[in-house]
mmCIF file of C-alpha atoms in Angstrom:
data_model
loop_
_atom_site.group_PDB
_atom_site.id
_atom_site.type_symbol
_atom_site.label_atom_id
_atom_site.label_comp_id
_atom_site.label_asym_id
_atom_site.label_seq_id
_atom_site.Cartn_x
_atom_site.Cartn_y
_atom_site.Cartn_z
ATOM 1 C CA PHE A 1 -73.430 221.898 -70.256
ATOM 2 C CA MET A 2 -72.692 225.591 -70.069
ATOM 3 C CA GLU A 3 -75.593 226.576 -72.236
ATOM 4 C CA LYS A 4 -77.988 224.434 -70.261
ATOM 5 C CA HIS A 5 -77.042 225.522 -66.754
ATOM 6 C CA LEU A 6 -75.516 228.964 -66.944
ATOM 7 C CA LYS A 7 -77.693 231.912 -67.736
ATOM 8 C CA GLU A 8 -75.790 234.608 -69.588
ATOM 9 C CA PRO A 9 -72.422 233.541 -68.238
ATOM 10 C CA TYR A 10 -69.666 236.094 -68.018
ATOM 11 C CA GLU A 11 -66.663 234.334 -69.474
ATOM 12 C CA ILE A 12 -63.145 235.150 -68.393
ATOM 13 C CA ASN A 13 -59.929 233.349 -69.097
ATOM 14 C CA LEU A 14 -57.725 233.590 -66.041
ATOM 15 C CA MET A 15 -54.688 232.378 -67.981
ATOM 16 C CA GLU A 16 -54.791 235.547 -70.018
ATOM 17 C CA GLU A 17 -54.131 237.618 -66.963
ATOM 18 C CA LEU A 18 -50.680 236.139 -66.694
ATOM 19 C CA THR A 19 -48.187 237.452 -69.176
ATOM 20 C CA LEU A 20 -44.579 236.711 -70.041
ATOM 21 C CA LYS A 21 -44.223 240.227 -71.380
ATOM 22 C CA GLY A 22 -41.318 242.094 -69.848
ATOM 23 C CA VAL A 23 -39.672 238.868 -68.693
ATOM 24 C CA THR A 24 -36.524 237.831 -70.566
ATOM 25 C CA GLN A 25 -36.172 234.061 -70.487
ATOM 26 C CA TYR A 26 -32.887 232.189 -70.613
ATOM 27 C CA TYR A 27 -31.698 228.641 -70.125
ATOM 28 C CA ALA A 28 -28.424 227.212 -68.910
ATOM 29 C CA PHE A 29 -27.593 223.643 -69.881
ATOM 30 C CA VAL A 30 -26.423 221.651 -66.876
ATOM 31 C CA GLN A 31 -26.095 218.199 -65.402
ATOM 32 C CA GLU A 32 -27.895 217.467 -62.167
ATOM 33 C CA ARG A 33 -24.592 217.482 -60.273
ATOM 34 C CA GLN A 34 -23.694 220.939 -61.659
ATOM 35 C CA LYS A 35 -26.883 222.700 -60.604
ATOM 36 C CA VAL A 36 -25.691 224.001 -57.238
ATOM 37 C CA HIS A 37 -22.418 225.276 -58.729
ATOM 38 C CA CYS A 38 -24.361 226.958 -61.532
ATOM 39 C CA LEU A 39 -26.714 228.589 -59.042
ATOM 40 C CA ASN A 40 -23.798 229.802 -56.942
ATOM 41 C CA THR A 41 -22.295 231.484 -60.001
ATOM 42 C CA LEU A 42 -25.634 233.091 -60.871
ATOM 43 C CA PHE A 43 -25.896 234.472 -57.346
ATOM 44 C CA SER A 44 -22.444 236.015 -57.607
ATOM 45 C CA LYS A 45 -22.904 237.470 -61.105
ATOM 46 C CA LEU A 46 -26.487 238.700 -61.246
ATOM 47 C CA GLN A 47 -27.724 241.897 -59.700
ATOM 48 C CA ILE A 48 -30.486 240.253 -57.710
ATOM 49 C CA ASN A 49 -32.876 242.509 -55.894
ATOM 50 C CA GLN A 50 -34.995 239.589 -54.722
ATOM 51 C CA SER A 51 -35.160 236.118 -56.267
ATOM 52 C CA ILE A 52 -37.500 233.159 -56.219
ATOM 53 C CA ILE A 53 -36.061 229.721 -56.935
ATOM 54 C CA PHE A 54 -38.387 226.864 -57.858
ATOM 55 C CA CYS A 55 -37.851 223.152 -57.248
ATOM 56 C CA ASN A 56 -40.083 220.271 -58.307
ATOM 57 C CA SER A 57 -40.479 218.574 -54.920
ATOM 58 C CA THR A 58 -40.750 219.559 -51.265
ATOM 59 C CA GLN A 59 -37.732 217.361 -50.502
ATOM 60 C CA ARG A 60 -35.609 219.264 -53.010
ATOM 61 C CA VAL A 61 -36.809 222.623 -51.674
ATOM 62 C CA GLU A 62 -35.436 221.695 -48.260
ATOM 63 C CA LEU A 63 -32.169 220.272 -49.622
ATOM 64 C CA LEU A 64 -31.556 223.330 -51.779
ATOM 65 C CA ALA A 65 -32.398 225.834 -49.053
ATOM 66 C CA LYS A 66 -29.818 224.089 -46.861
ATOM 67 C CA LYS A 67 -27.198 224.300 -49.647
ATOM 68 C CA ILE A 68 -27.853 227.990 -50.297
ATOM 69 C CA THR A 69 -27.466 228.733 -46.606
ATOM 70 C CA GLU A 70 -24.163 226.795 -46.567
ATOM 71 C CA LEU A 71 -23.003 228.922 -49.485
ATOM 72 C CA GLY A 72 -23.524 231.952 -47.328
ATOM 73 C CA TYR A 73 -26.671 233.436 -48.820
ATOM 74 C CA CYS A 74 -29.779 234.300 -46.876
ATOM 75 C CA CYS A 75 -32.739 232.221 -47.940
ATOM 76 C CA TYR A 76 -36.257 231.377 -46.884
ATOM 77 C CA TYR A 77 -38.184 228.379 -48.106
ATOM 78 C CA ILE A 78 -41.790 227.367 -48.343
ATOM 79 C CA HIS A 79 -43.453 224.244 -49.713
ATOM 80 C CA ALA A 80 -46.772 222.474 -49.789
ATOM 81 C CA LYS A 81 -46.136 220.303 -46.749
ATOM 82 C CA MET A 82 -45.764 223.259 -44.389
ATOM 83 C CA ALA A 83 -48.700 224.589 -42.380
ATOM 84 C CA GLN A 84 -50.514 227.412 -44.142
ATOM 85 C CA ALA A 85 -50.005 229.819 -41.250
ATOM 86 C CA HIS A 86 -46.248 229.230 -41.298
ATOM 87 C CA ARG A 87 -46.143 229.646 -45.075
ATOM 88 C CA ASN A 88 -48.040 232.915 -44.836
ATOM 89 C CA ARG A 89 -45.638 234.266 -42.262
ATOM 90 C CA VAL A 90 -42.543 233.355 -44.285
ATOM 91 C CA PHE A 91 -44.021 234.849 -47.439
ATOM 92 C CA HIS A 92 -45.024 237.983 -45.577
ATOM 93 C CA ASP A 93 -41.469 238.409 -44.287
ATOM 94 C CA PHE A 94 -40.070 237.784 -47.768
ATOM 95 C CA ARG A 95 -42.403 240.364 -49.260
ATOM 96 C CA ASN A 96 -41.219 242.848 -46.659
ATOM 97 C CA GLY A 97 -37.667 242.279 -47.807
ATOM 98 C CA LEU A 98 -36.287 240.589 -44.710
ATOM 99 C CA CYS A 99 -34.481 238.097 -46.923
ATOM 100 C CA ARG A 100 -33.300 238.225 -50.516
ATOM 101 C CA ASN A 101 -34.035 234.693 -51.747
ATOM 102 C CA LEU A 102 -37.021 232.366 -51.508
ATOM 103 C CA VAL A 103 -36.902 228.683 -52.461
ATOM 104 C CA CYS A 104 -40.265 227.055 -53.058
ATOM 105 C CA SER A 105 -42.346 224.417 -54.779
ATOM 106 C CA ASP A 106 -45.410 225.257 -56.859
ATOM 107 C CA LEU A 107 -47.668 227.114 -54.470
ATOM 108 C CA PHE A 108 -48.590 230.197 -56.395
ATOM 109 C CA THR A 109 -51.766 229.786 -58.375
ATOM 110 C CA ARG A 110 -51.931 233.314 -59.678
ATOM 111 C CA GLY A 111 -48.366 234.162 -60.506
ATOM 112 C CA ILE A 112 -46.026 236.105 -58.327
ATOM 113 C CA ASP A 113 -46.816 239.707 -57.677
ATOM 114 C CA VAL A 114 -43.888 240.730 -55.513
ATOM 115 C CA GLN A 115 -42.576 243.855 -57.198
ATOM 116 C CA ALA A 116 -39.074 243.519 -55.779
ATOM 117 C CA VAL A 117 -38.478 240.107 -57.392
ATOM 118 C CA ASN A 118 -36.408 240.716 -60.527
ATOM 119 C CA VAL A 119 -34.945 237.230 -60.948
ATOM 120 C CA VAL A 120 -36.797 233.901 -61.046
ATOM 121 C CA ILE A 121 -34.761 230.717 -61.317
ATOM 122 C CA ASN A 122 -36.214 227.353 -62.263
ATOM 123 C CA PHE A 123 -33.700 225.168 -60.470
ATOM 124 C CA ASP A 124 -35.869 222.296 -61.707
ATOM 125 C CA PHE A 125 -37.609 222.839 -65.029
ATOM 126 C CA PRO A 126 -41.364 222.181 -64.802
ATOM 127 C CA LYS A 127 -43.156 219.566 -66.911
ATOM 128 C CA MET A 128 -46.282 221.578 -67.710
ATOM 129 C CA ALA A 129 -46.673 224.852 -69.584
ATOM 130 C CA GLU A 130 -49.252 225.993 -67.057
ATOM 131 C CA THR A 131 -46.803 225.502 -64.201
ATOM 132 C CA TYR A 132 -44.146 227.436 -66.120
ATOM 133 C CA LEU A 133 -46.535 230.310 -66.718
ATOM 134 C CA HIS A 134 -47.537 230.427 -63.069
ATOM 135 C CA ARG A 135 -43.906 230.520 -61.992
ATOM 136 C CA ILE A 136 -42.616 233.058 -64.494
ATOM 137 C CA GLY A 137 -45.695 234.995 -65.546
ATOM 138 C CA ARG A 138 -46.707 238.295 -64.071
ATOM 139 C CA SER A 139 -50.244 239.495 -63.736
ATOM 140 C CA GLY A 140 -50.922 242.151 -66.359
ATOM 141 C CA ARG A 141 -51.300 244.973 -63.909
ATOM 142 C CA PHE A 142 -47.812 244.421 -62.580
ATOM 143 C CA GLY A 143 -46.082 243.415 -65.816
ATOM 144 C CA HIS A 144 -42.574 244.696 -65.273
ATOM 145 C CA LEU A 145 -38.964 243.891 -65.976
ATOM 146 C CA GLY A 146 -37.347 240.694 -64.863
ATOM 147 C CA ILE A 147 -35.328 237.722 -66.009
ATOM 148 C CA ALA A 148 -36.108 234.040 -65.727
ATOM 149 C CA ILE A 149 -33.282 231.520 -65.795
ATOM 150 C CA ASN A 150 -34.028 227.858 -66.396
ATOM 151 C CA LEU A 151 -31.558 225.150 -65.462
ATOM 152 C CA ILE A 152 -32.079 222.575 -68.209
ATOM 153 C CA THR A 153 -30.777 219.011 -68.141
ATOM 154 C CA PHE A 154 -30.851 216.646 -71.102
ATOM 155 C CA ASP A 155 -33.911 214.954 -69.556
ATOM 156 C CA ASP A 156 -35.769 218.278 -69.721
ATOM 157 C CA ARG A 157 -35.499 218.593 -73.511
ATOM 158 C CA PHE A 158 -39.016 217.325 -74.221
ATOM 159 C CA ALA A 159 -40.584 219.621 -71.628
ATOM 160 C CA LEU A 160 -38.561 222.577 -72.932
ATOM 161 C CA HIS A 161 -39.758 221.920 -76.469
ATOM 162 C CA ARG A 162 -43.388 221.451 -75.420
ATOM 163 C CA ILE A 163 -43.517 224.504 -73.158
ATOM 164 C CA GLU A 164 -42.003 226.807 -75.787
ATOM 165 C CA GLN A 165 -44.554 225.528 -78.310
ATOM 166 C CA GLU A 166 -47.572 225.741 -76.037
ATOM 167 C CA LEU A 167 -46.777 229.220 -74.763
ATOM 168 C CA GLY A 168 -45.521 230.478 -78.114
ATOM 169 C CA THR A 169 -42.398 231.825 -76.478
ATOM 170 C CA GLU A 170 -38.666 231.423 -76.872
ATOM 171 C CA ILE A 171 -36.240 230.564 -74.111
ATOM 172 C CA LYS A 172 -32.782 231.644 -75.255
ATOM 173 C CA PRO A 173 -29.343 230.378 -74.245
ATOM 174 C CA ILE A 174 -27.947 232.482 -71.436
ATOM 175 C CA PRO A 175 -25.540 235.080 -72.837
ATOM 176 C CA LYS A 176 -22.079 235.773 -71.460
ATOM 177 C CA VAL A 177 -23.252 239.104 -70.130
ATOM 178 C CA ILE A 178 -26.842 239.885 -69.257
ATOM 179 C CA ASP A 179 -27.777 243.506 -69.876
ATOM 180 C CA PRO A 180 -28.803 244.994 -66.506
ATOM 181 C CA ALA A 181 -31.368 247.119 -68.349
ATOM 182 C CA LEU A 182 -33.396 243.921 -68.774
ATOM 183 C CA TYR A 183 -33.976 243.392 -65.086
ATOM 184 C CA VAL A 184 -32.370 246.005 -62.869
ATOM 185 C CA ALA A 185 -34.480 249.003 -62.031
ATOM 186 C CA LYS A 186 -32.649 252.304 -62.337
ATOM 187 C CA SER A 187 -31.819 253.520 -58.902
ATOM 188 C CA LEU A 188 -33.154 256.890 -57.881
ATOM 189 C CA ASP A 189 -29.621 258.194 -57.483
ATOM 190 C CA ASP A 190 -28.968 257.795 -61.215
ATOM 191 C CA SER A 191 -31.795 259.987 -62.347
ATOM 192 C CA GLN B 1 -35.298 205.227 -56.732
ATOM 193 C CA ARG B 2 -34.617 207.436 -59.733
ATOM 194 C CA TRP B 3 -35.564 210.541 -57.775
ATOM 195 C CA GLN B 4 -33.230 209.528 -55.004
ATOM 196 C CA ALA B 5 -30.357 209.169 -57.453
ATOM 197 C CA ARG B 6 -31.154 212.612 -58.869
ATOM 198 C CA ASP B 7 -31.239 214.251 -55.457
ATOM 199 C CA GLU B 8 -27.995 212.535 -54.526
ATOM 200 C CA ALA B 9 -26.291 213.744 -57.710
ATOM 201 C CA CYS B 10 -27.550 217.256 -57.137
ATOM 202 C CA PHE B 11 -27.067 217.726 -53.424
ATOM 203 C CA GLY B 12 -24.774 214.874 -52.389
ATOM 204 C CA SER B 13 -21.348 216.419 -52.768
ATOM 205 C CA PRO B 14 -19.782 218.858 -50.329
ATOM 206 C CA THR B 15 -20.874 222.367 -51.139
ATOM 207 C CA HIS B 16 -17.594 224.143 -51.534
ATOM 208 C CA ASN B 17 -16.050 221.542 -53.816
ATOM 209 C CA GLY B 18 -14.495 223.348 -56.754
ATOM 210 C CA PHE B 19 -16.605 226.481 -56.511
ATOM 211 C CA ASP B 20 -13.599 228.807 -56.499
ATOM 212 C CA GLN B 21 -14.089 228.943 -60.274
ATOM 213 C CA ASP B 22 -17.249 230.194 -61.916
ATOM 214 C CA PHE B 23 -19.560 227.750 -63.605
ATOM 215 C CA ASP B 24 -18.719 227.722 -67.323
ATOM 216 C CA PHE B 25 -22.023 228.549 -69.018
ATOM 217 C CA GLU B 26 -20.658 228.674 -72.551
ATOM 218 C CA LYS B 27 -18.864 225.359 -72.394
ATOM 219 C CA ASN B 28 -22.036 223.676 -71.162
ATOM 220 C CA LEU B 29 -24.314 225.371 -73.690
ATOM 221 C CA ALA B 30 -22.070 223.982 -76.417
ATOM 222 C CA LEU B 31 -23.000 220.459 -75.260
ATOM 223 C CA PHE B 32 -26.648 221.005 -76.158
ATOM 224 C CA ASP B 33 -27.609 221.781 -79.743
ATOM 225 C CA LYS B 34 -31.125 223.015 -79.056
ATOM 226 C CA GLN B 35 -32.131 223.363 -82.680
ATOM 227 C CA ALA B 36 -30.980 219.868 -83.621
ATOM 228 C CA VAL B 37 -32.596 218.314 -80.541
ATOM 229 C CA PHE B 38 -35.875 220.117 -81.253
ATOM 230 C CA GLU B 39 -35.863 219.001 -84.885
ATOM 231 C CA GLU B 40 -35.384 215.443 -83.727
ATOM 232 C CA ILE B 41 -38.254 215.751 -81.234
ATOM 233 C CA ALA B 42 -40.516 217.263 -83.882
ATOM 234 C CA GLY B 43 -39.563 214.460 -86.258
ATOM 235 C CA GLN B 44 -40.471 211.797 -83.721
ATOM 236 C CA ARG B 45 -44.028 213.038 -83.444
ATOM 237 C CA PRO B 46 -45.339 213.580 -86.951
ATOM 238 C CA ASP B 47 -48.914 213.171 -85.690
ATOM 239 C CA ILE B 48 -48.720 216.402 -83.705
ATOM 240 C CA VAL B 49 -48.998 219.482 -85.855
#
């Protein structure tokens, strides 16, 4: 088909523009009922500059955003069932740093390019490698430090196995202490 | 139905229930032998190289 219809096509692979380089990937093993507790502990322990937290459904985005607010953390949320204009405004405010955390479903088709985001949490682990890459991957130009933490339930084991294989990457068990050098930018005061 | 049960398990209980202690990451990681589980998965699908 390509040879017949395209004259001297210029081939690019958009997937290659997303990279996992610079992102340290961990998993925590949890039960569904432990996820909110686990997230609360992550919030209190990690040095989050800005975070994005992914859920697998719009319903769960709303439920989780409500929980996070109850826990006393500022959070925005966006999902596919919201009007585009509203989504744009929320994302714009998030990018400008008005709020530290953003809960969302899979809306980003080109990876996230918000420099200030140093922690991405998969509250729900995705089924597809492509989805994982879009959530965690950074576009090459912006490849910079960050950590990704995946909350894994026993039901996610097949997806975890498949995604590691397909992306040729390793998601390690979360260590007791995460080295800040992996995801916290040195403040200007230190230098 | 299954999704509803999942959402209920995840979000159903009162938020501040037992959160005065940190989530025990190590104890939970010990419940999941990743290597063994992966070997089992790989063994179940000999057709996929």
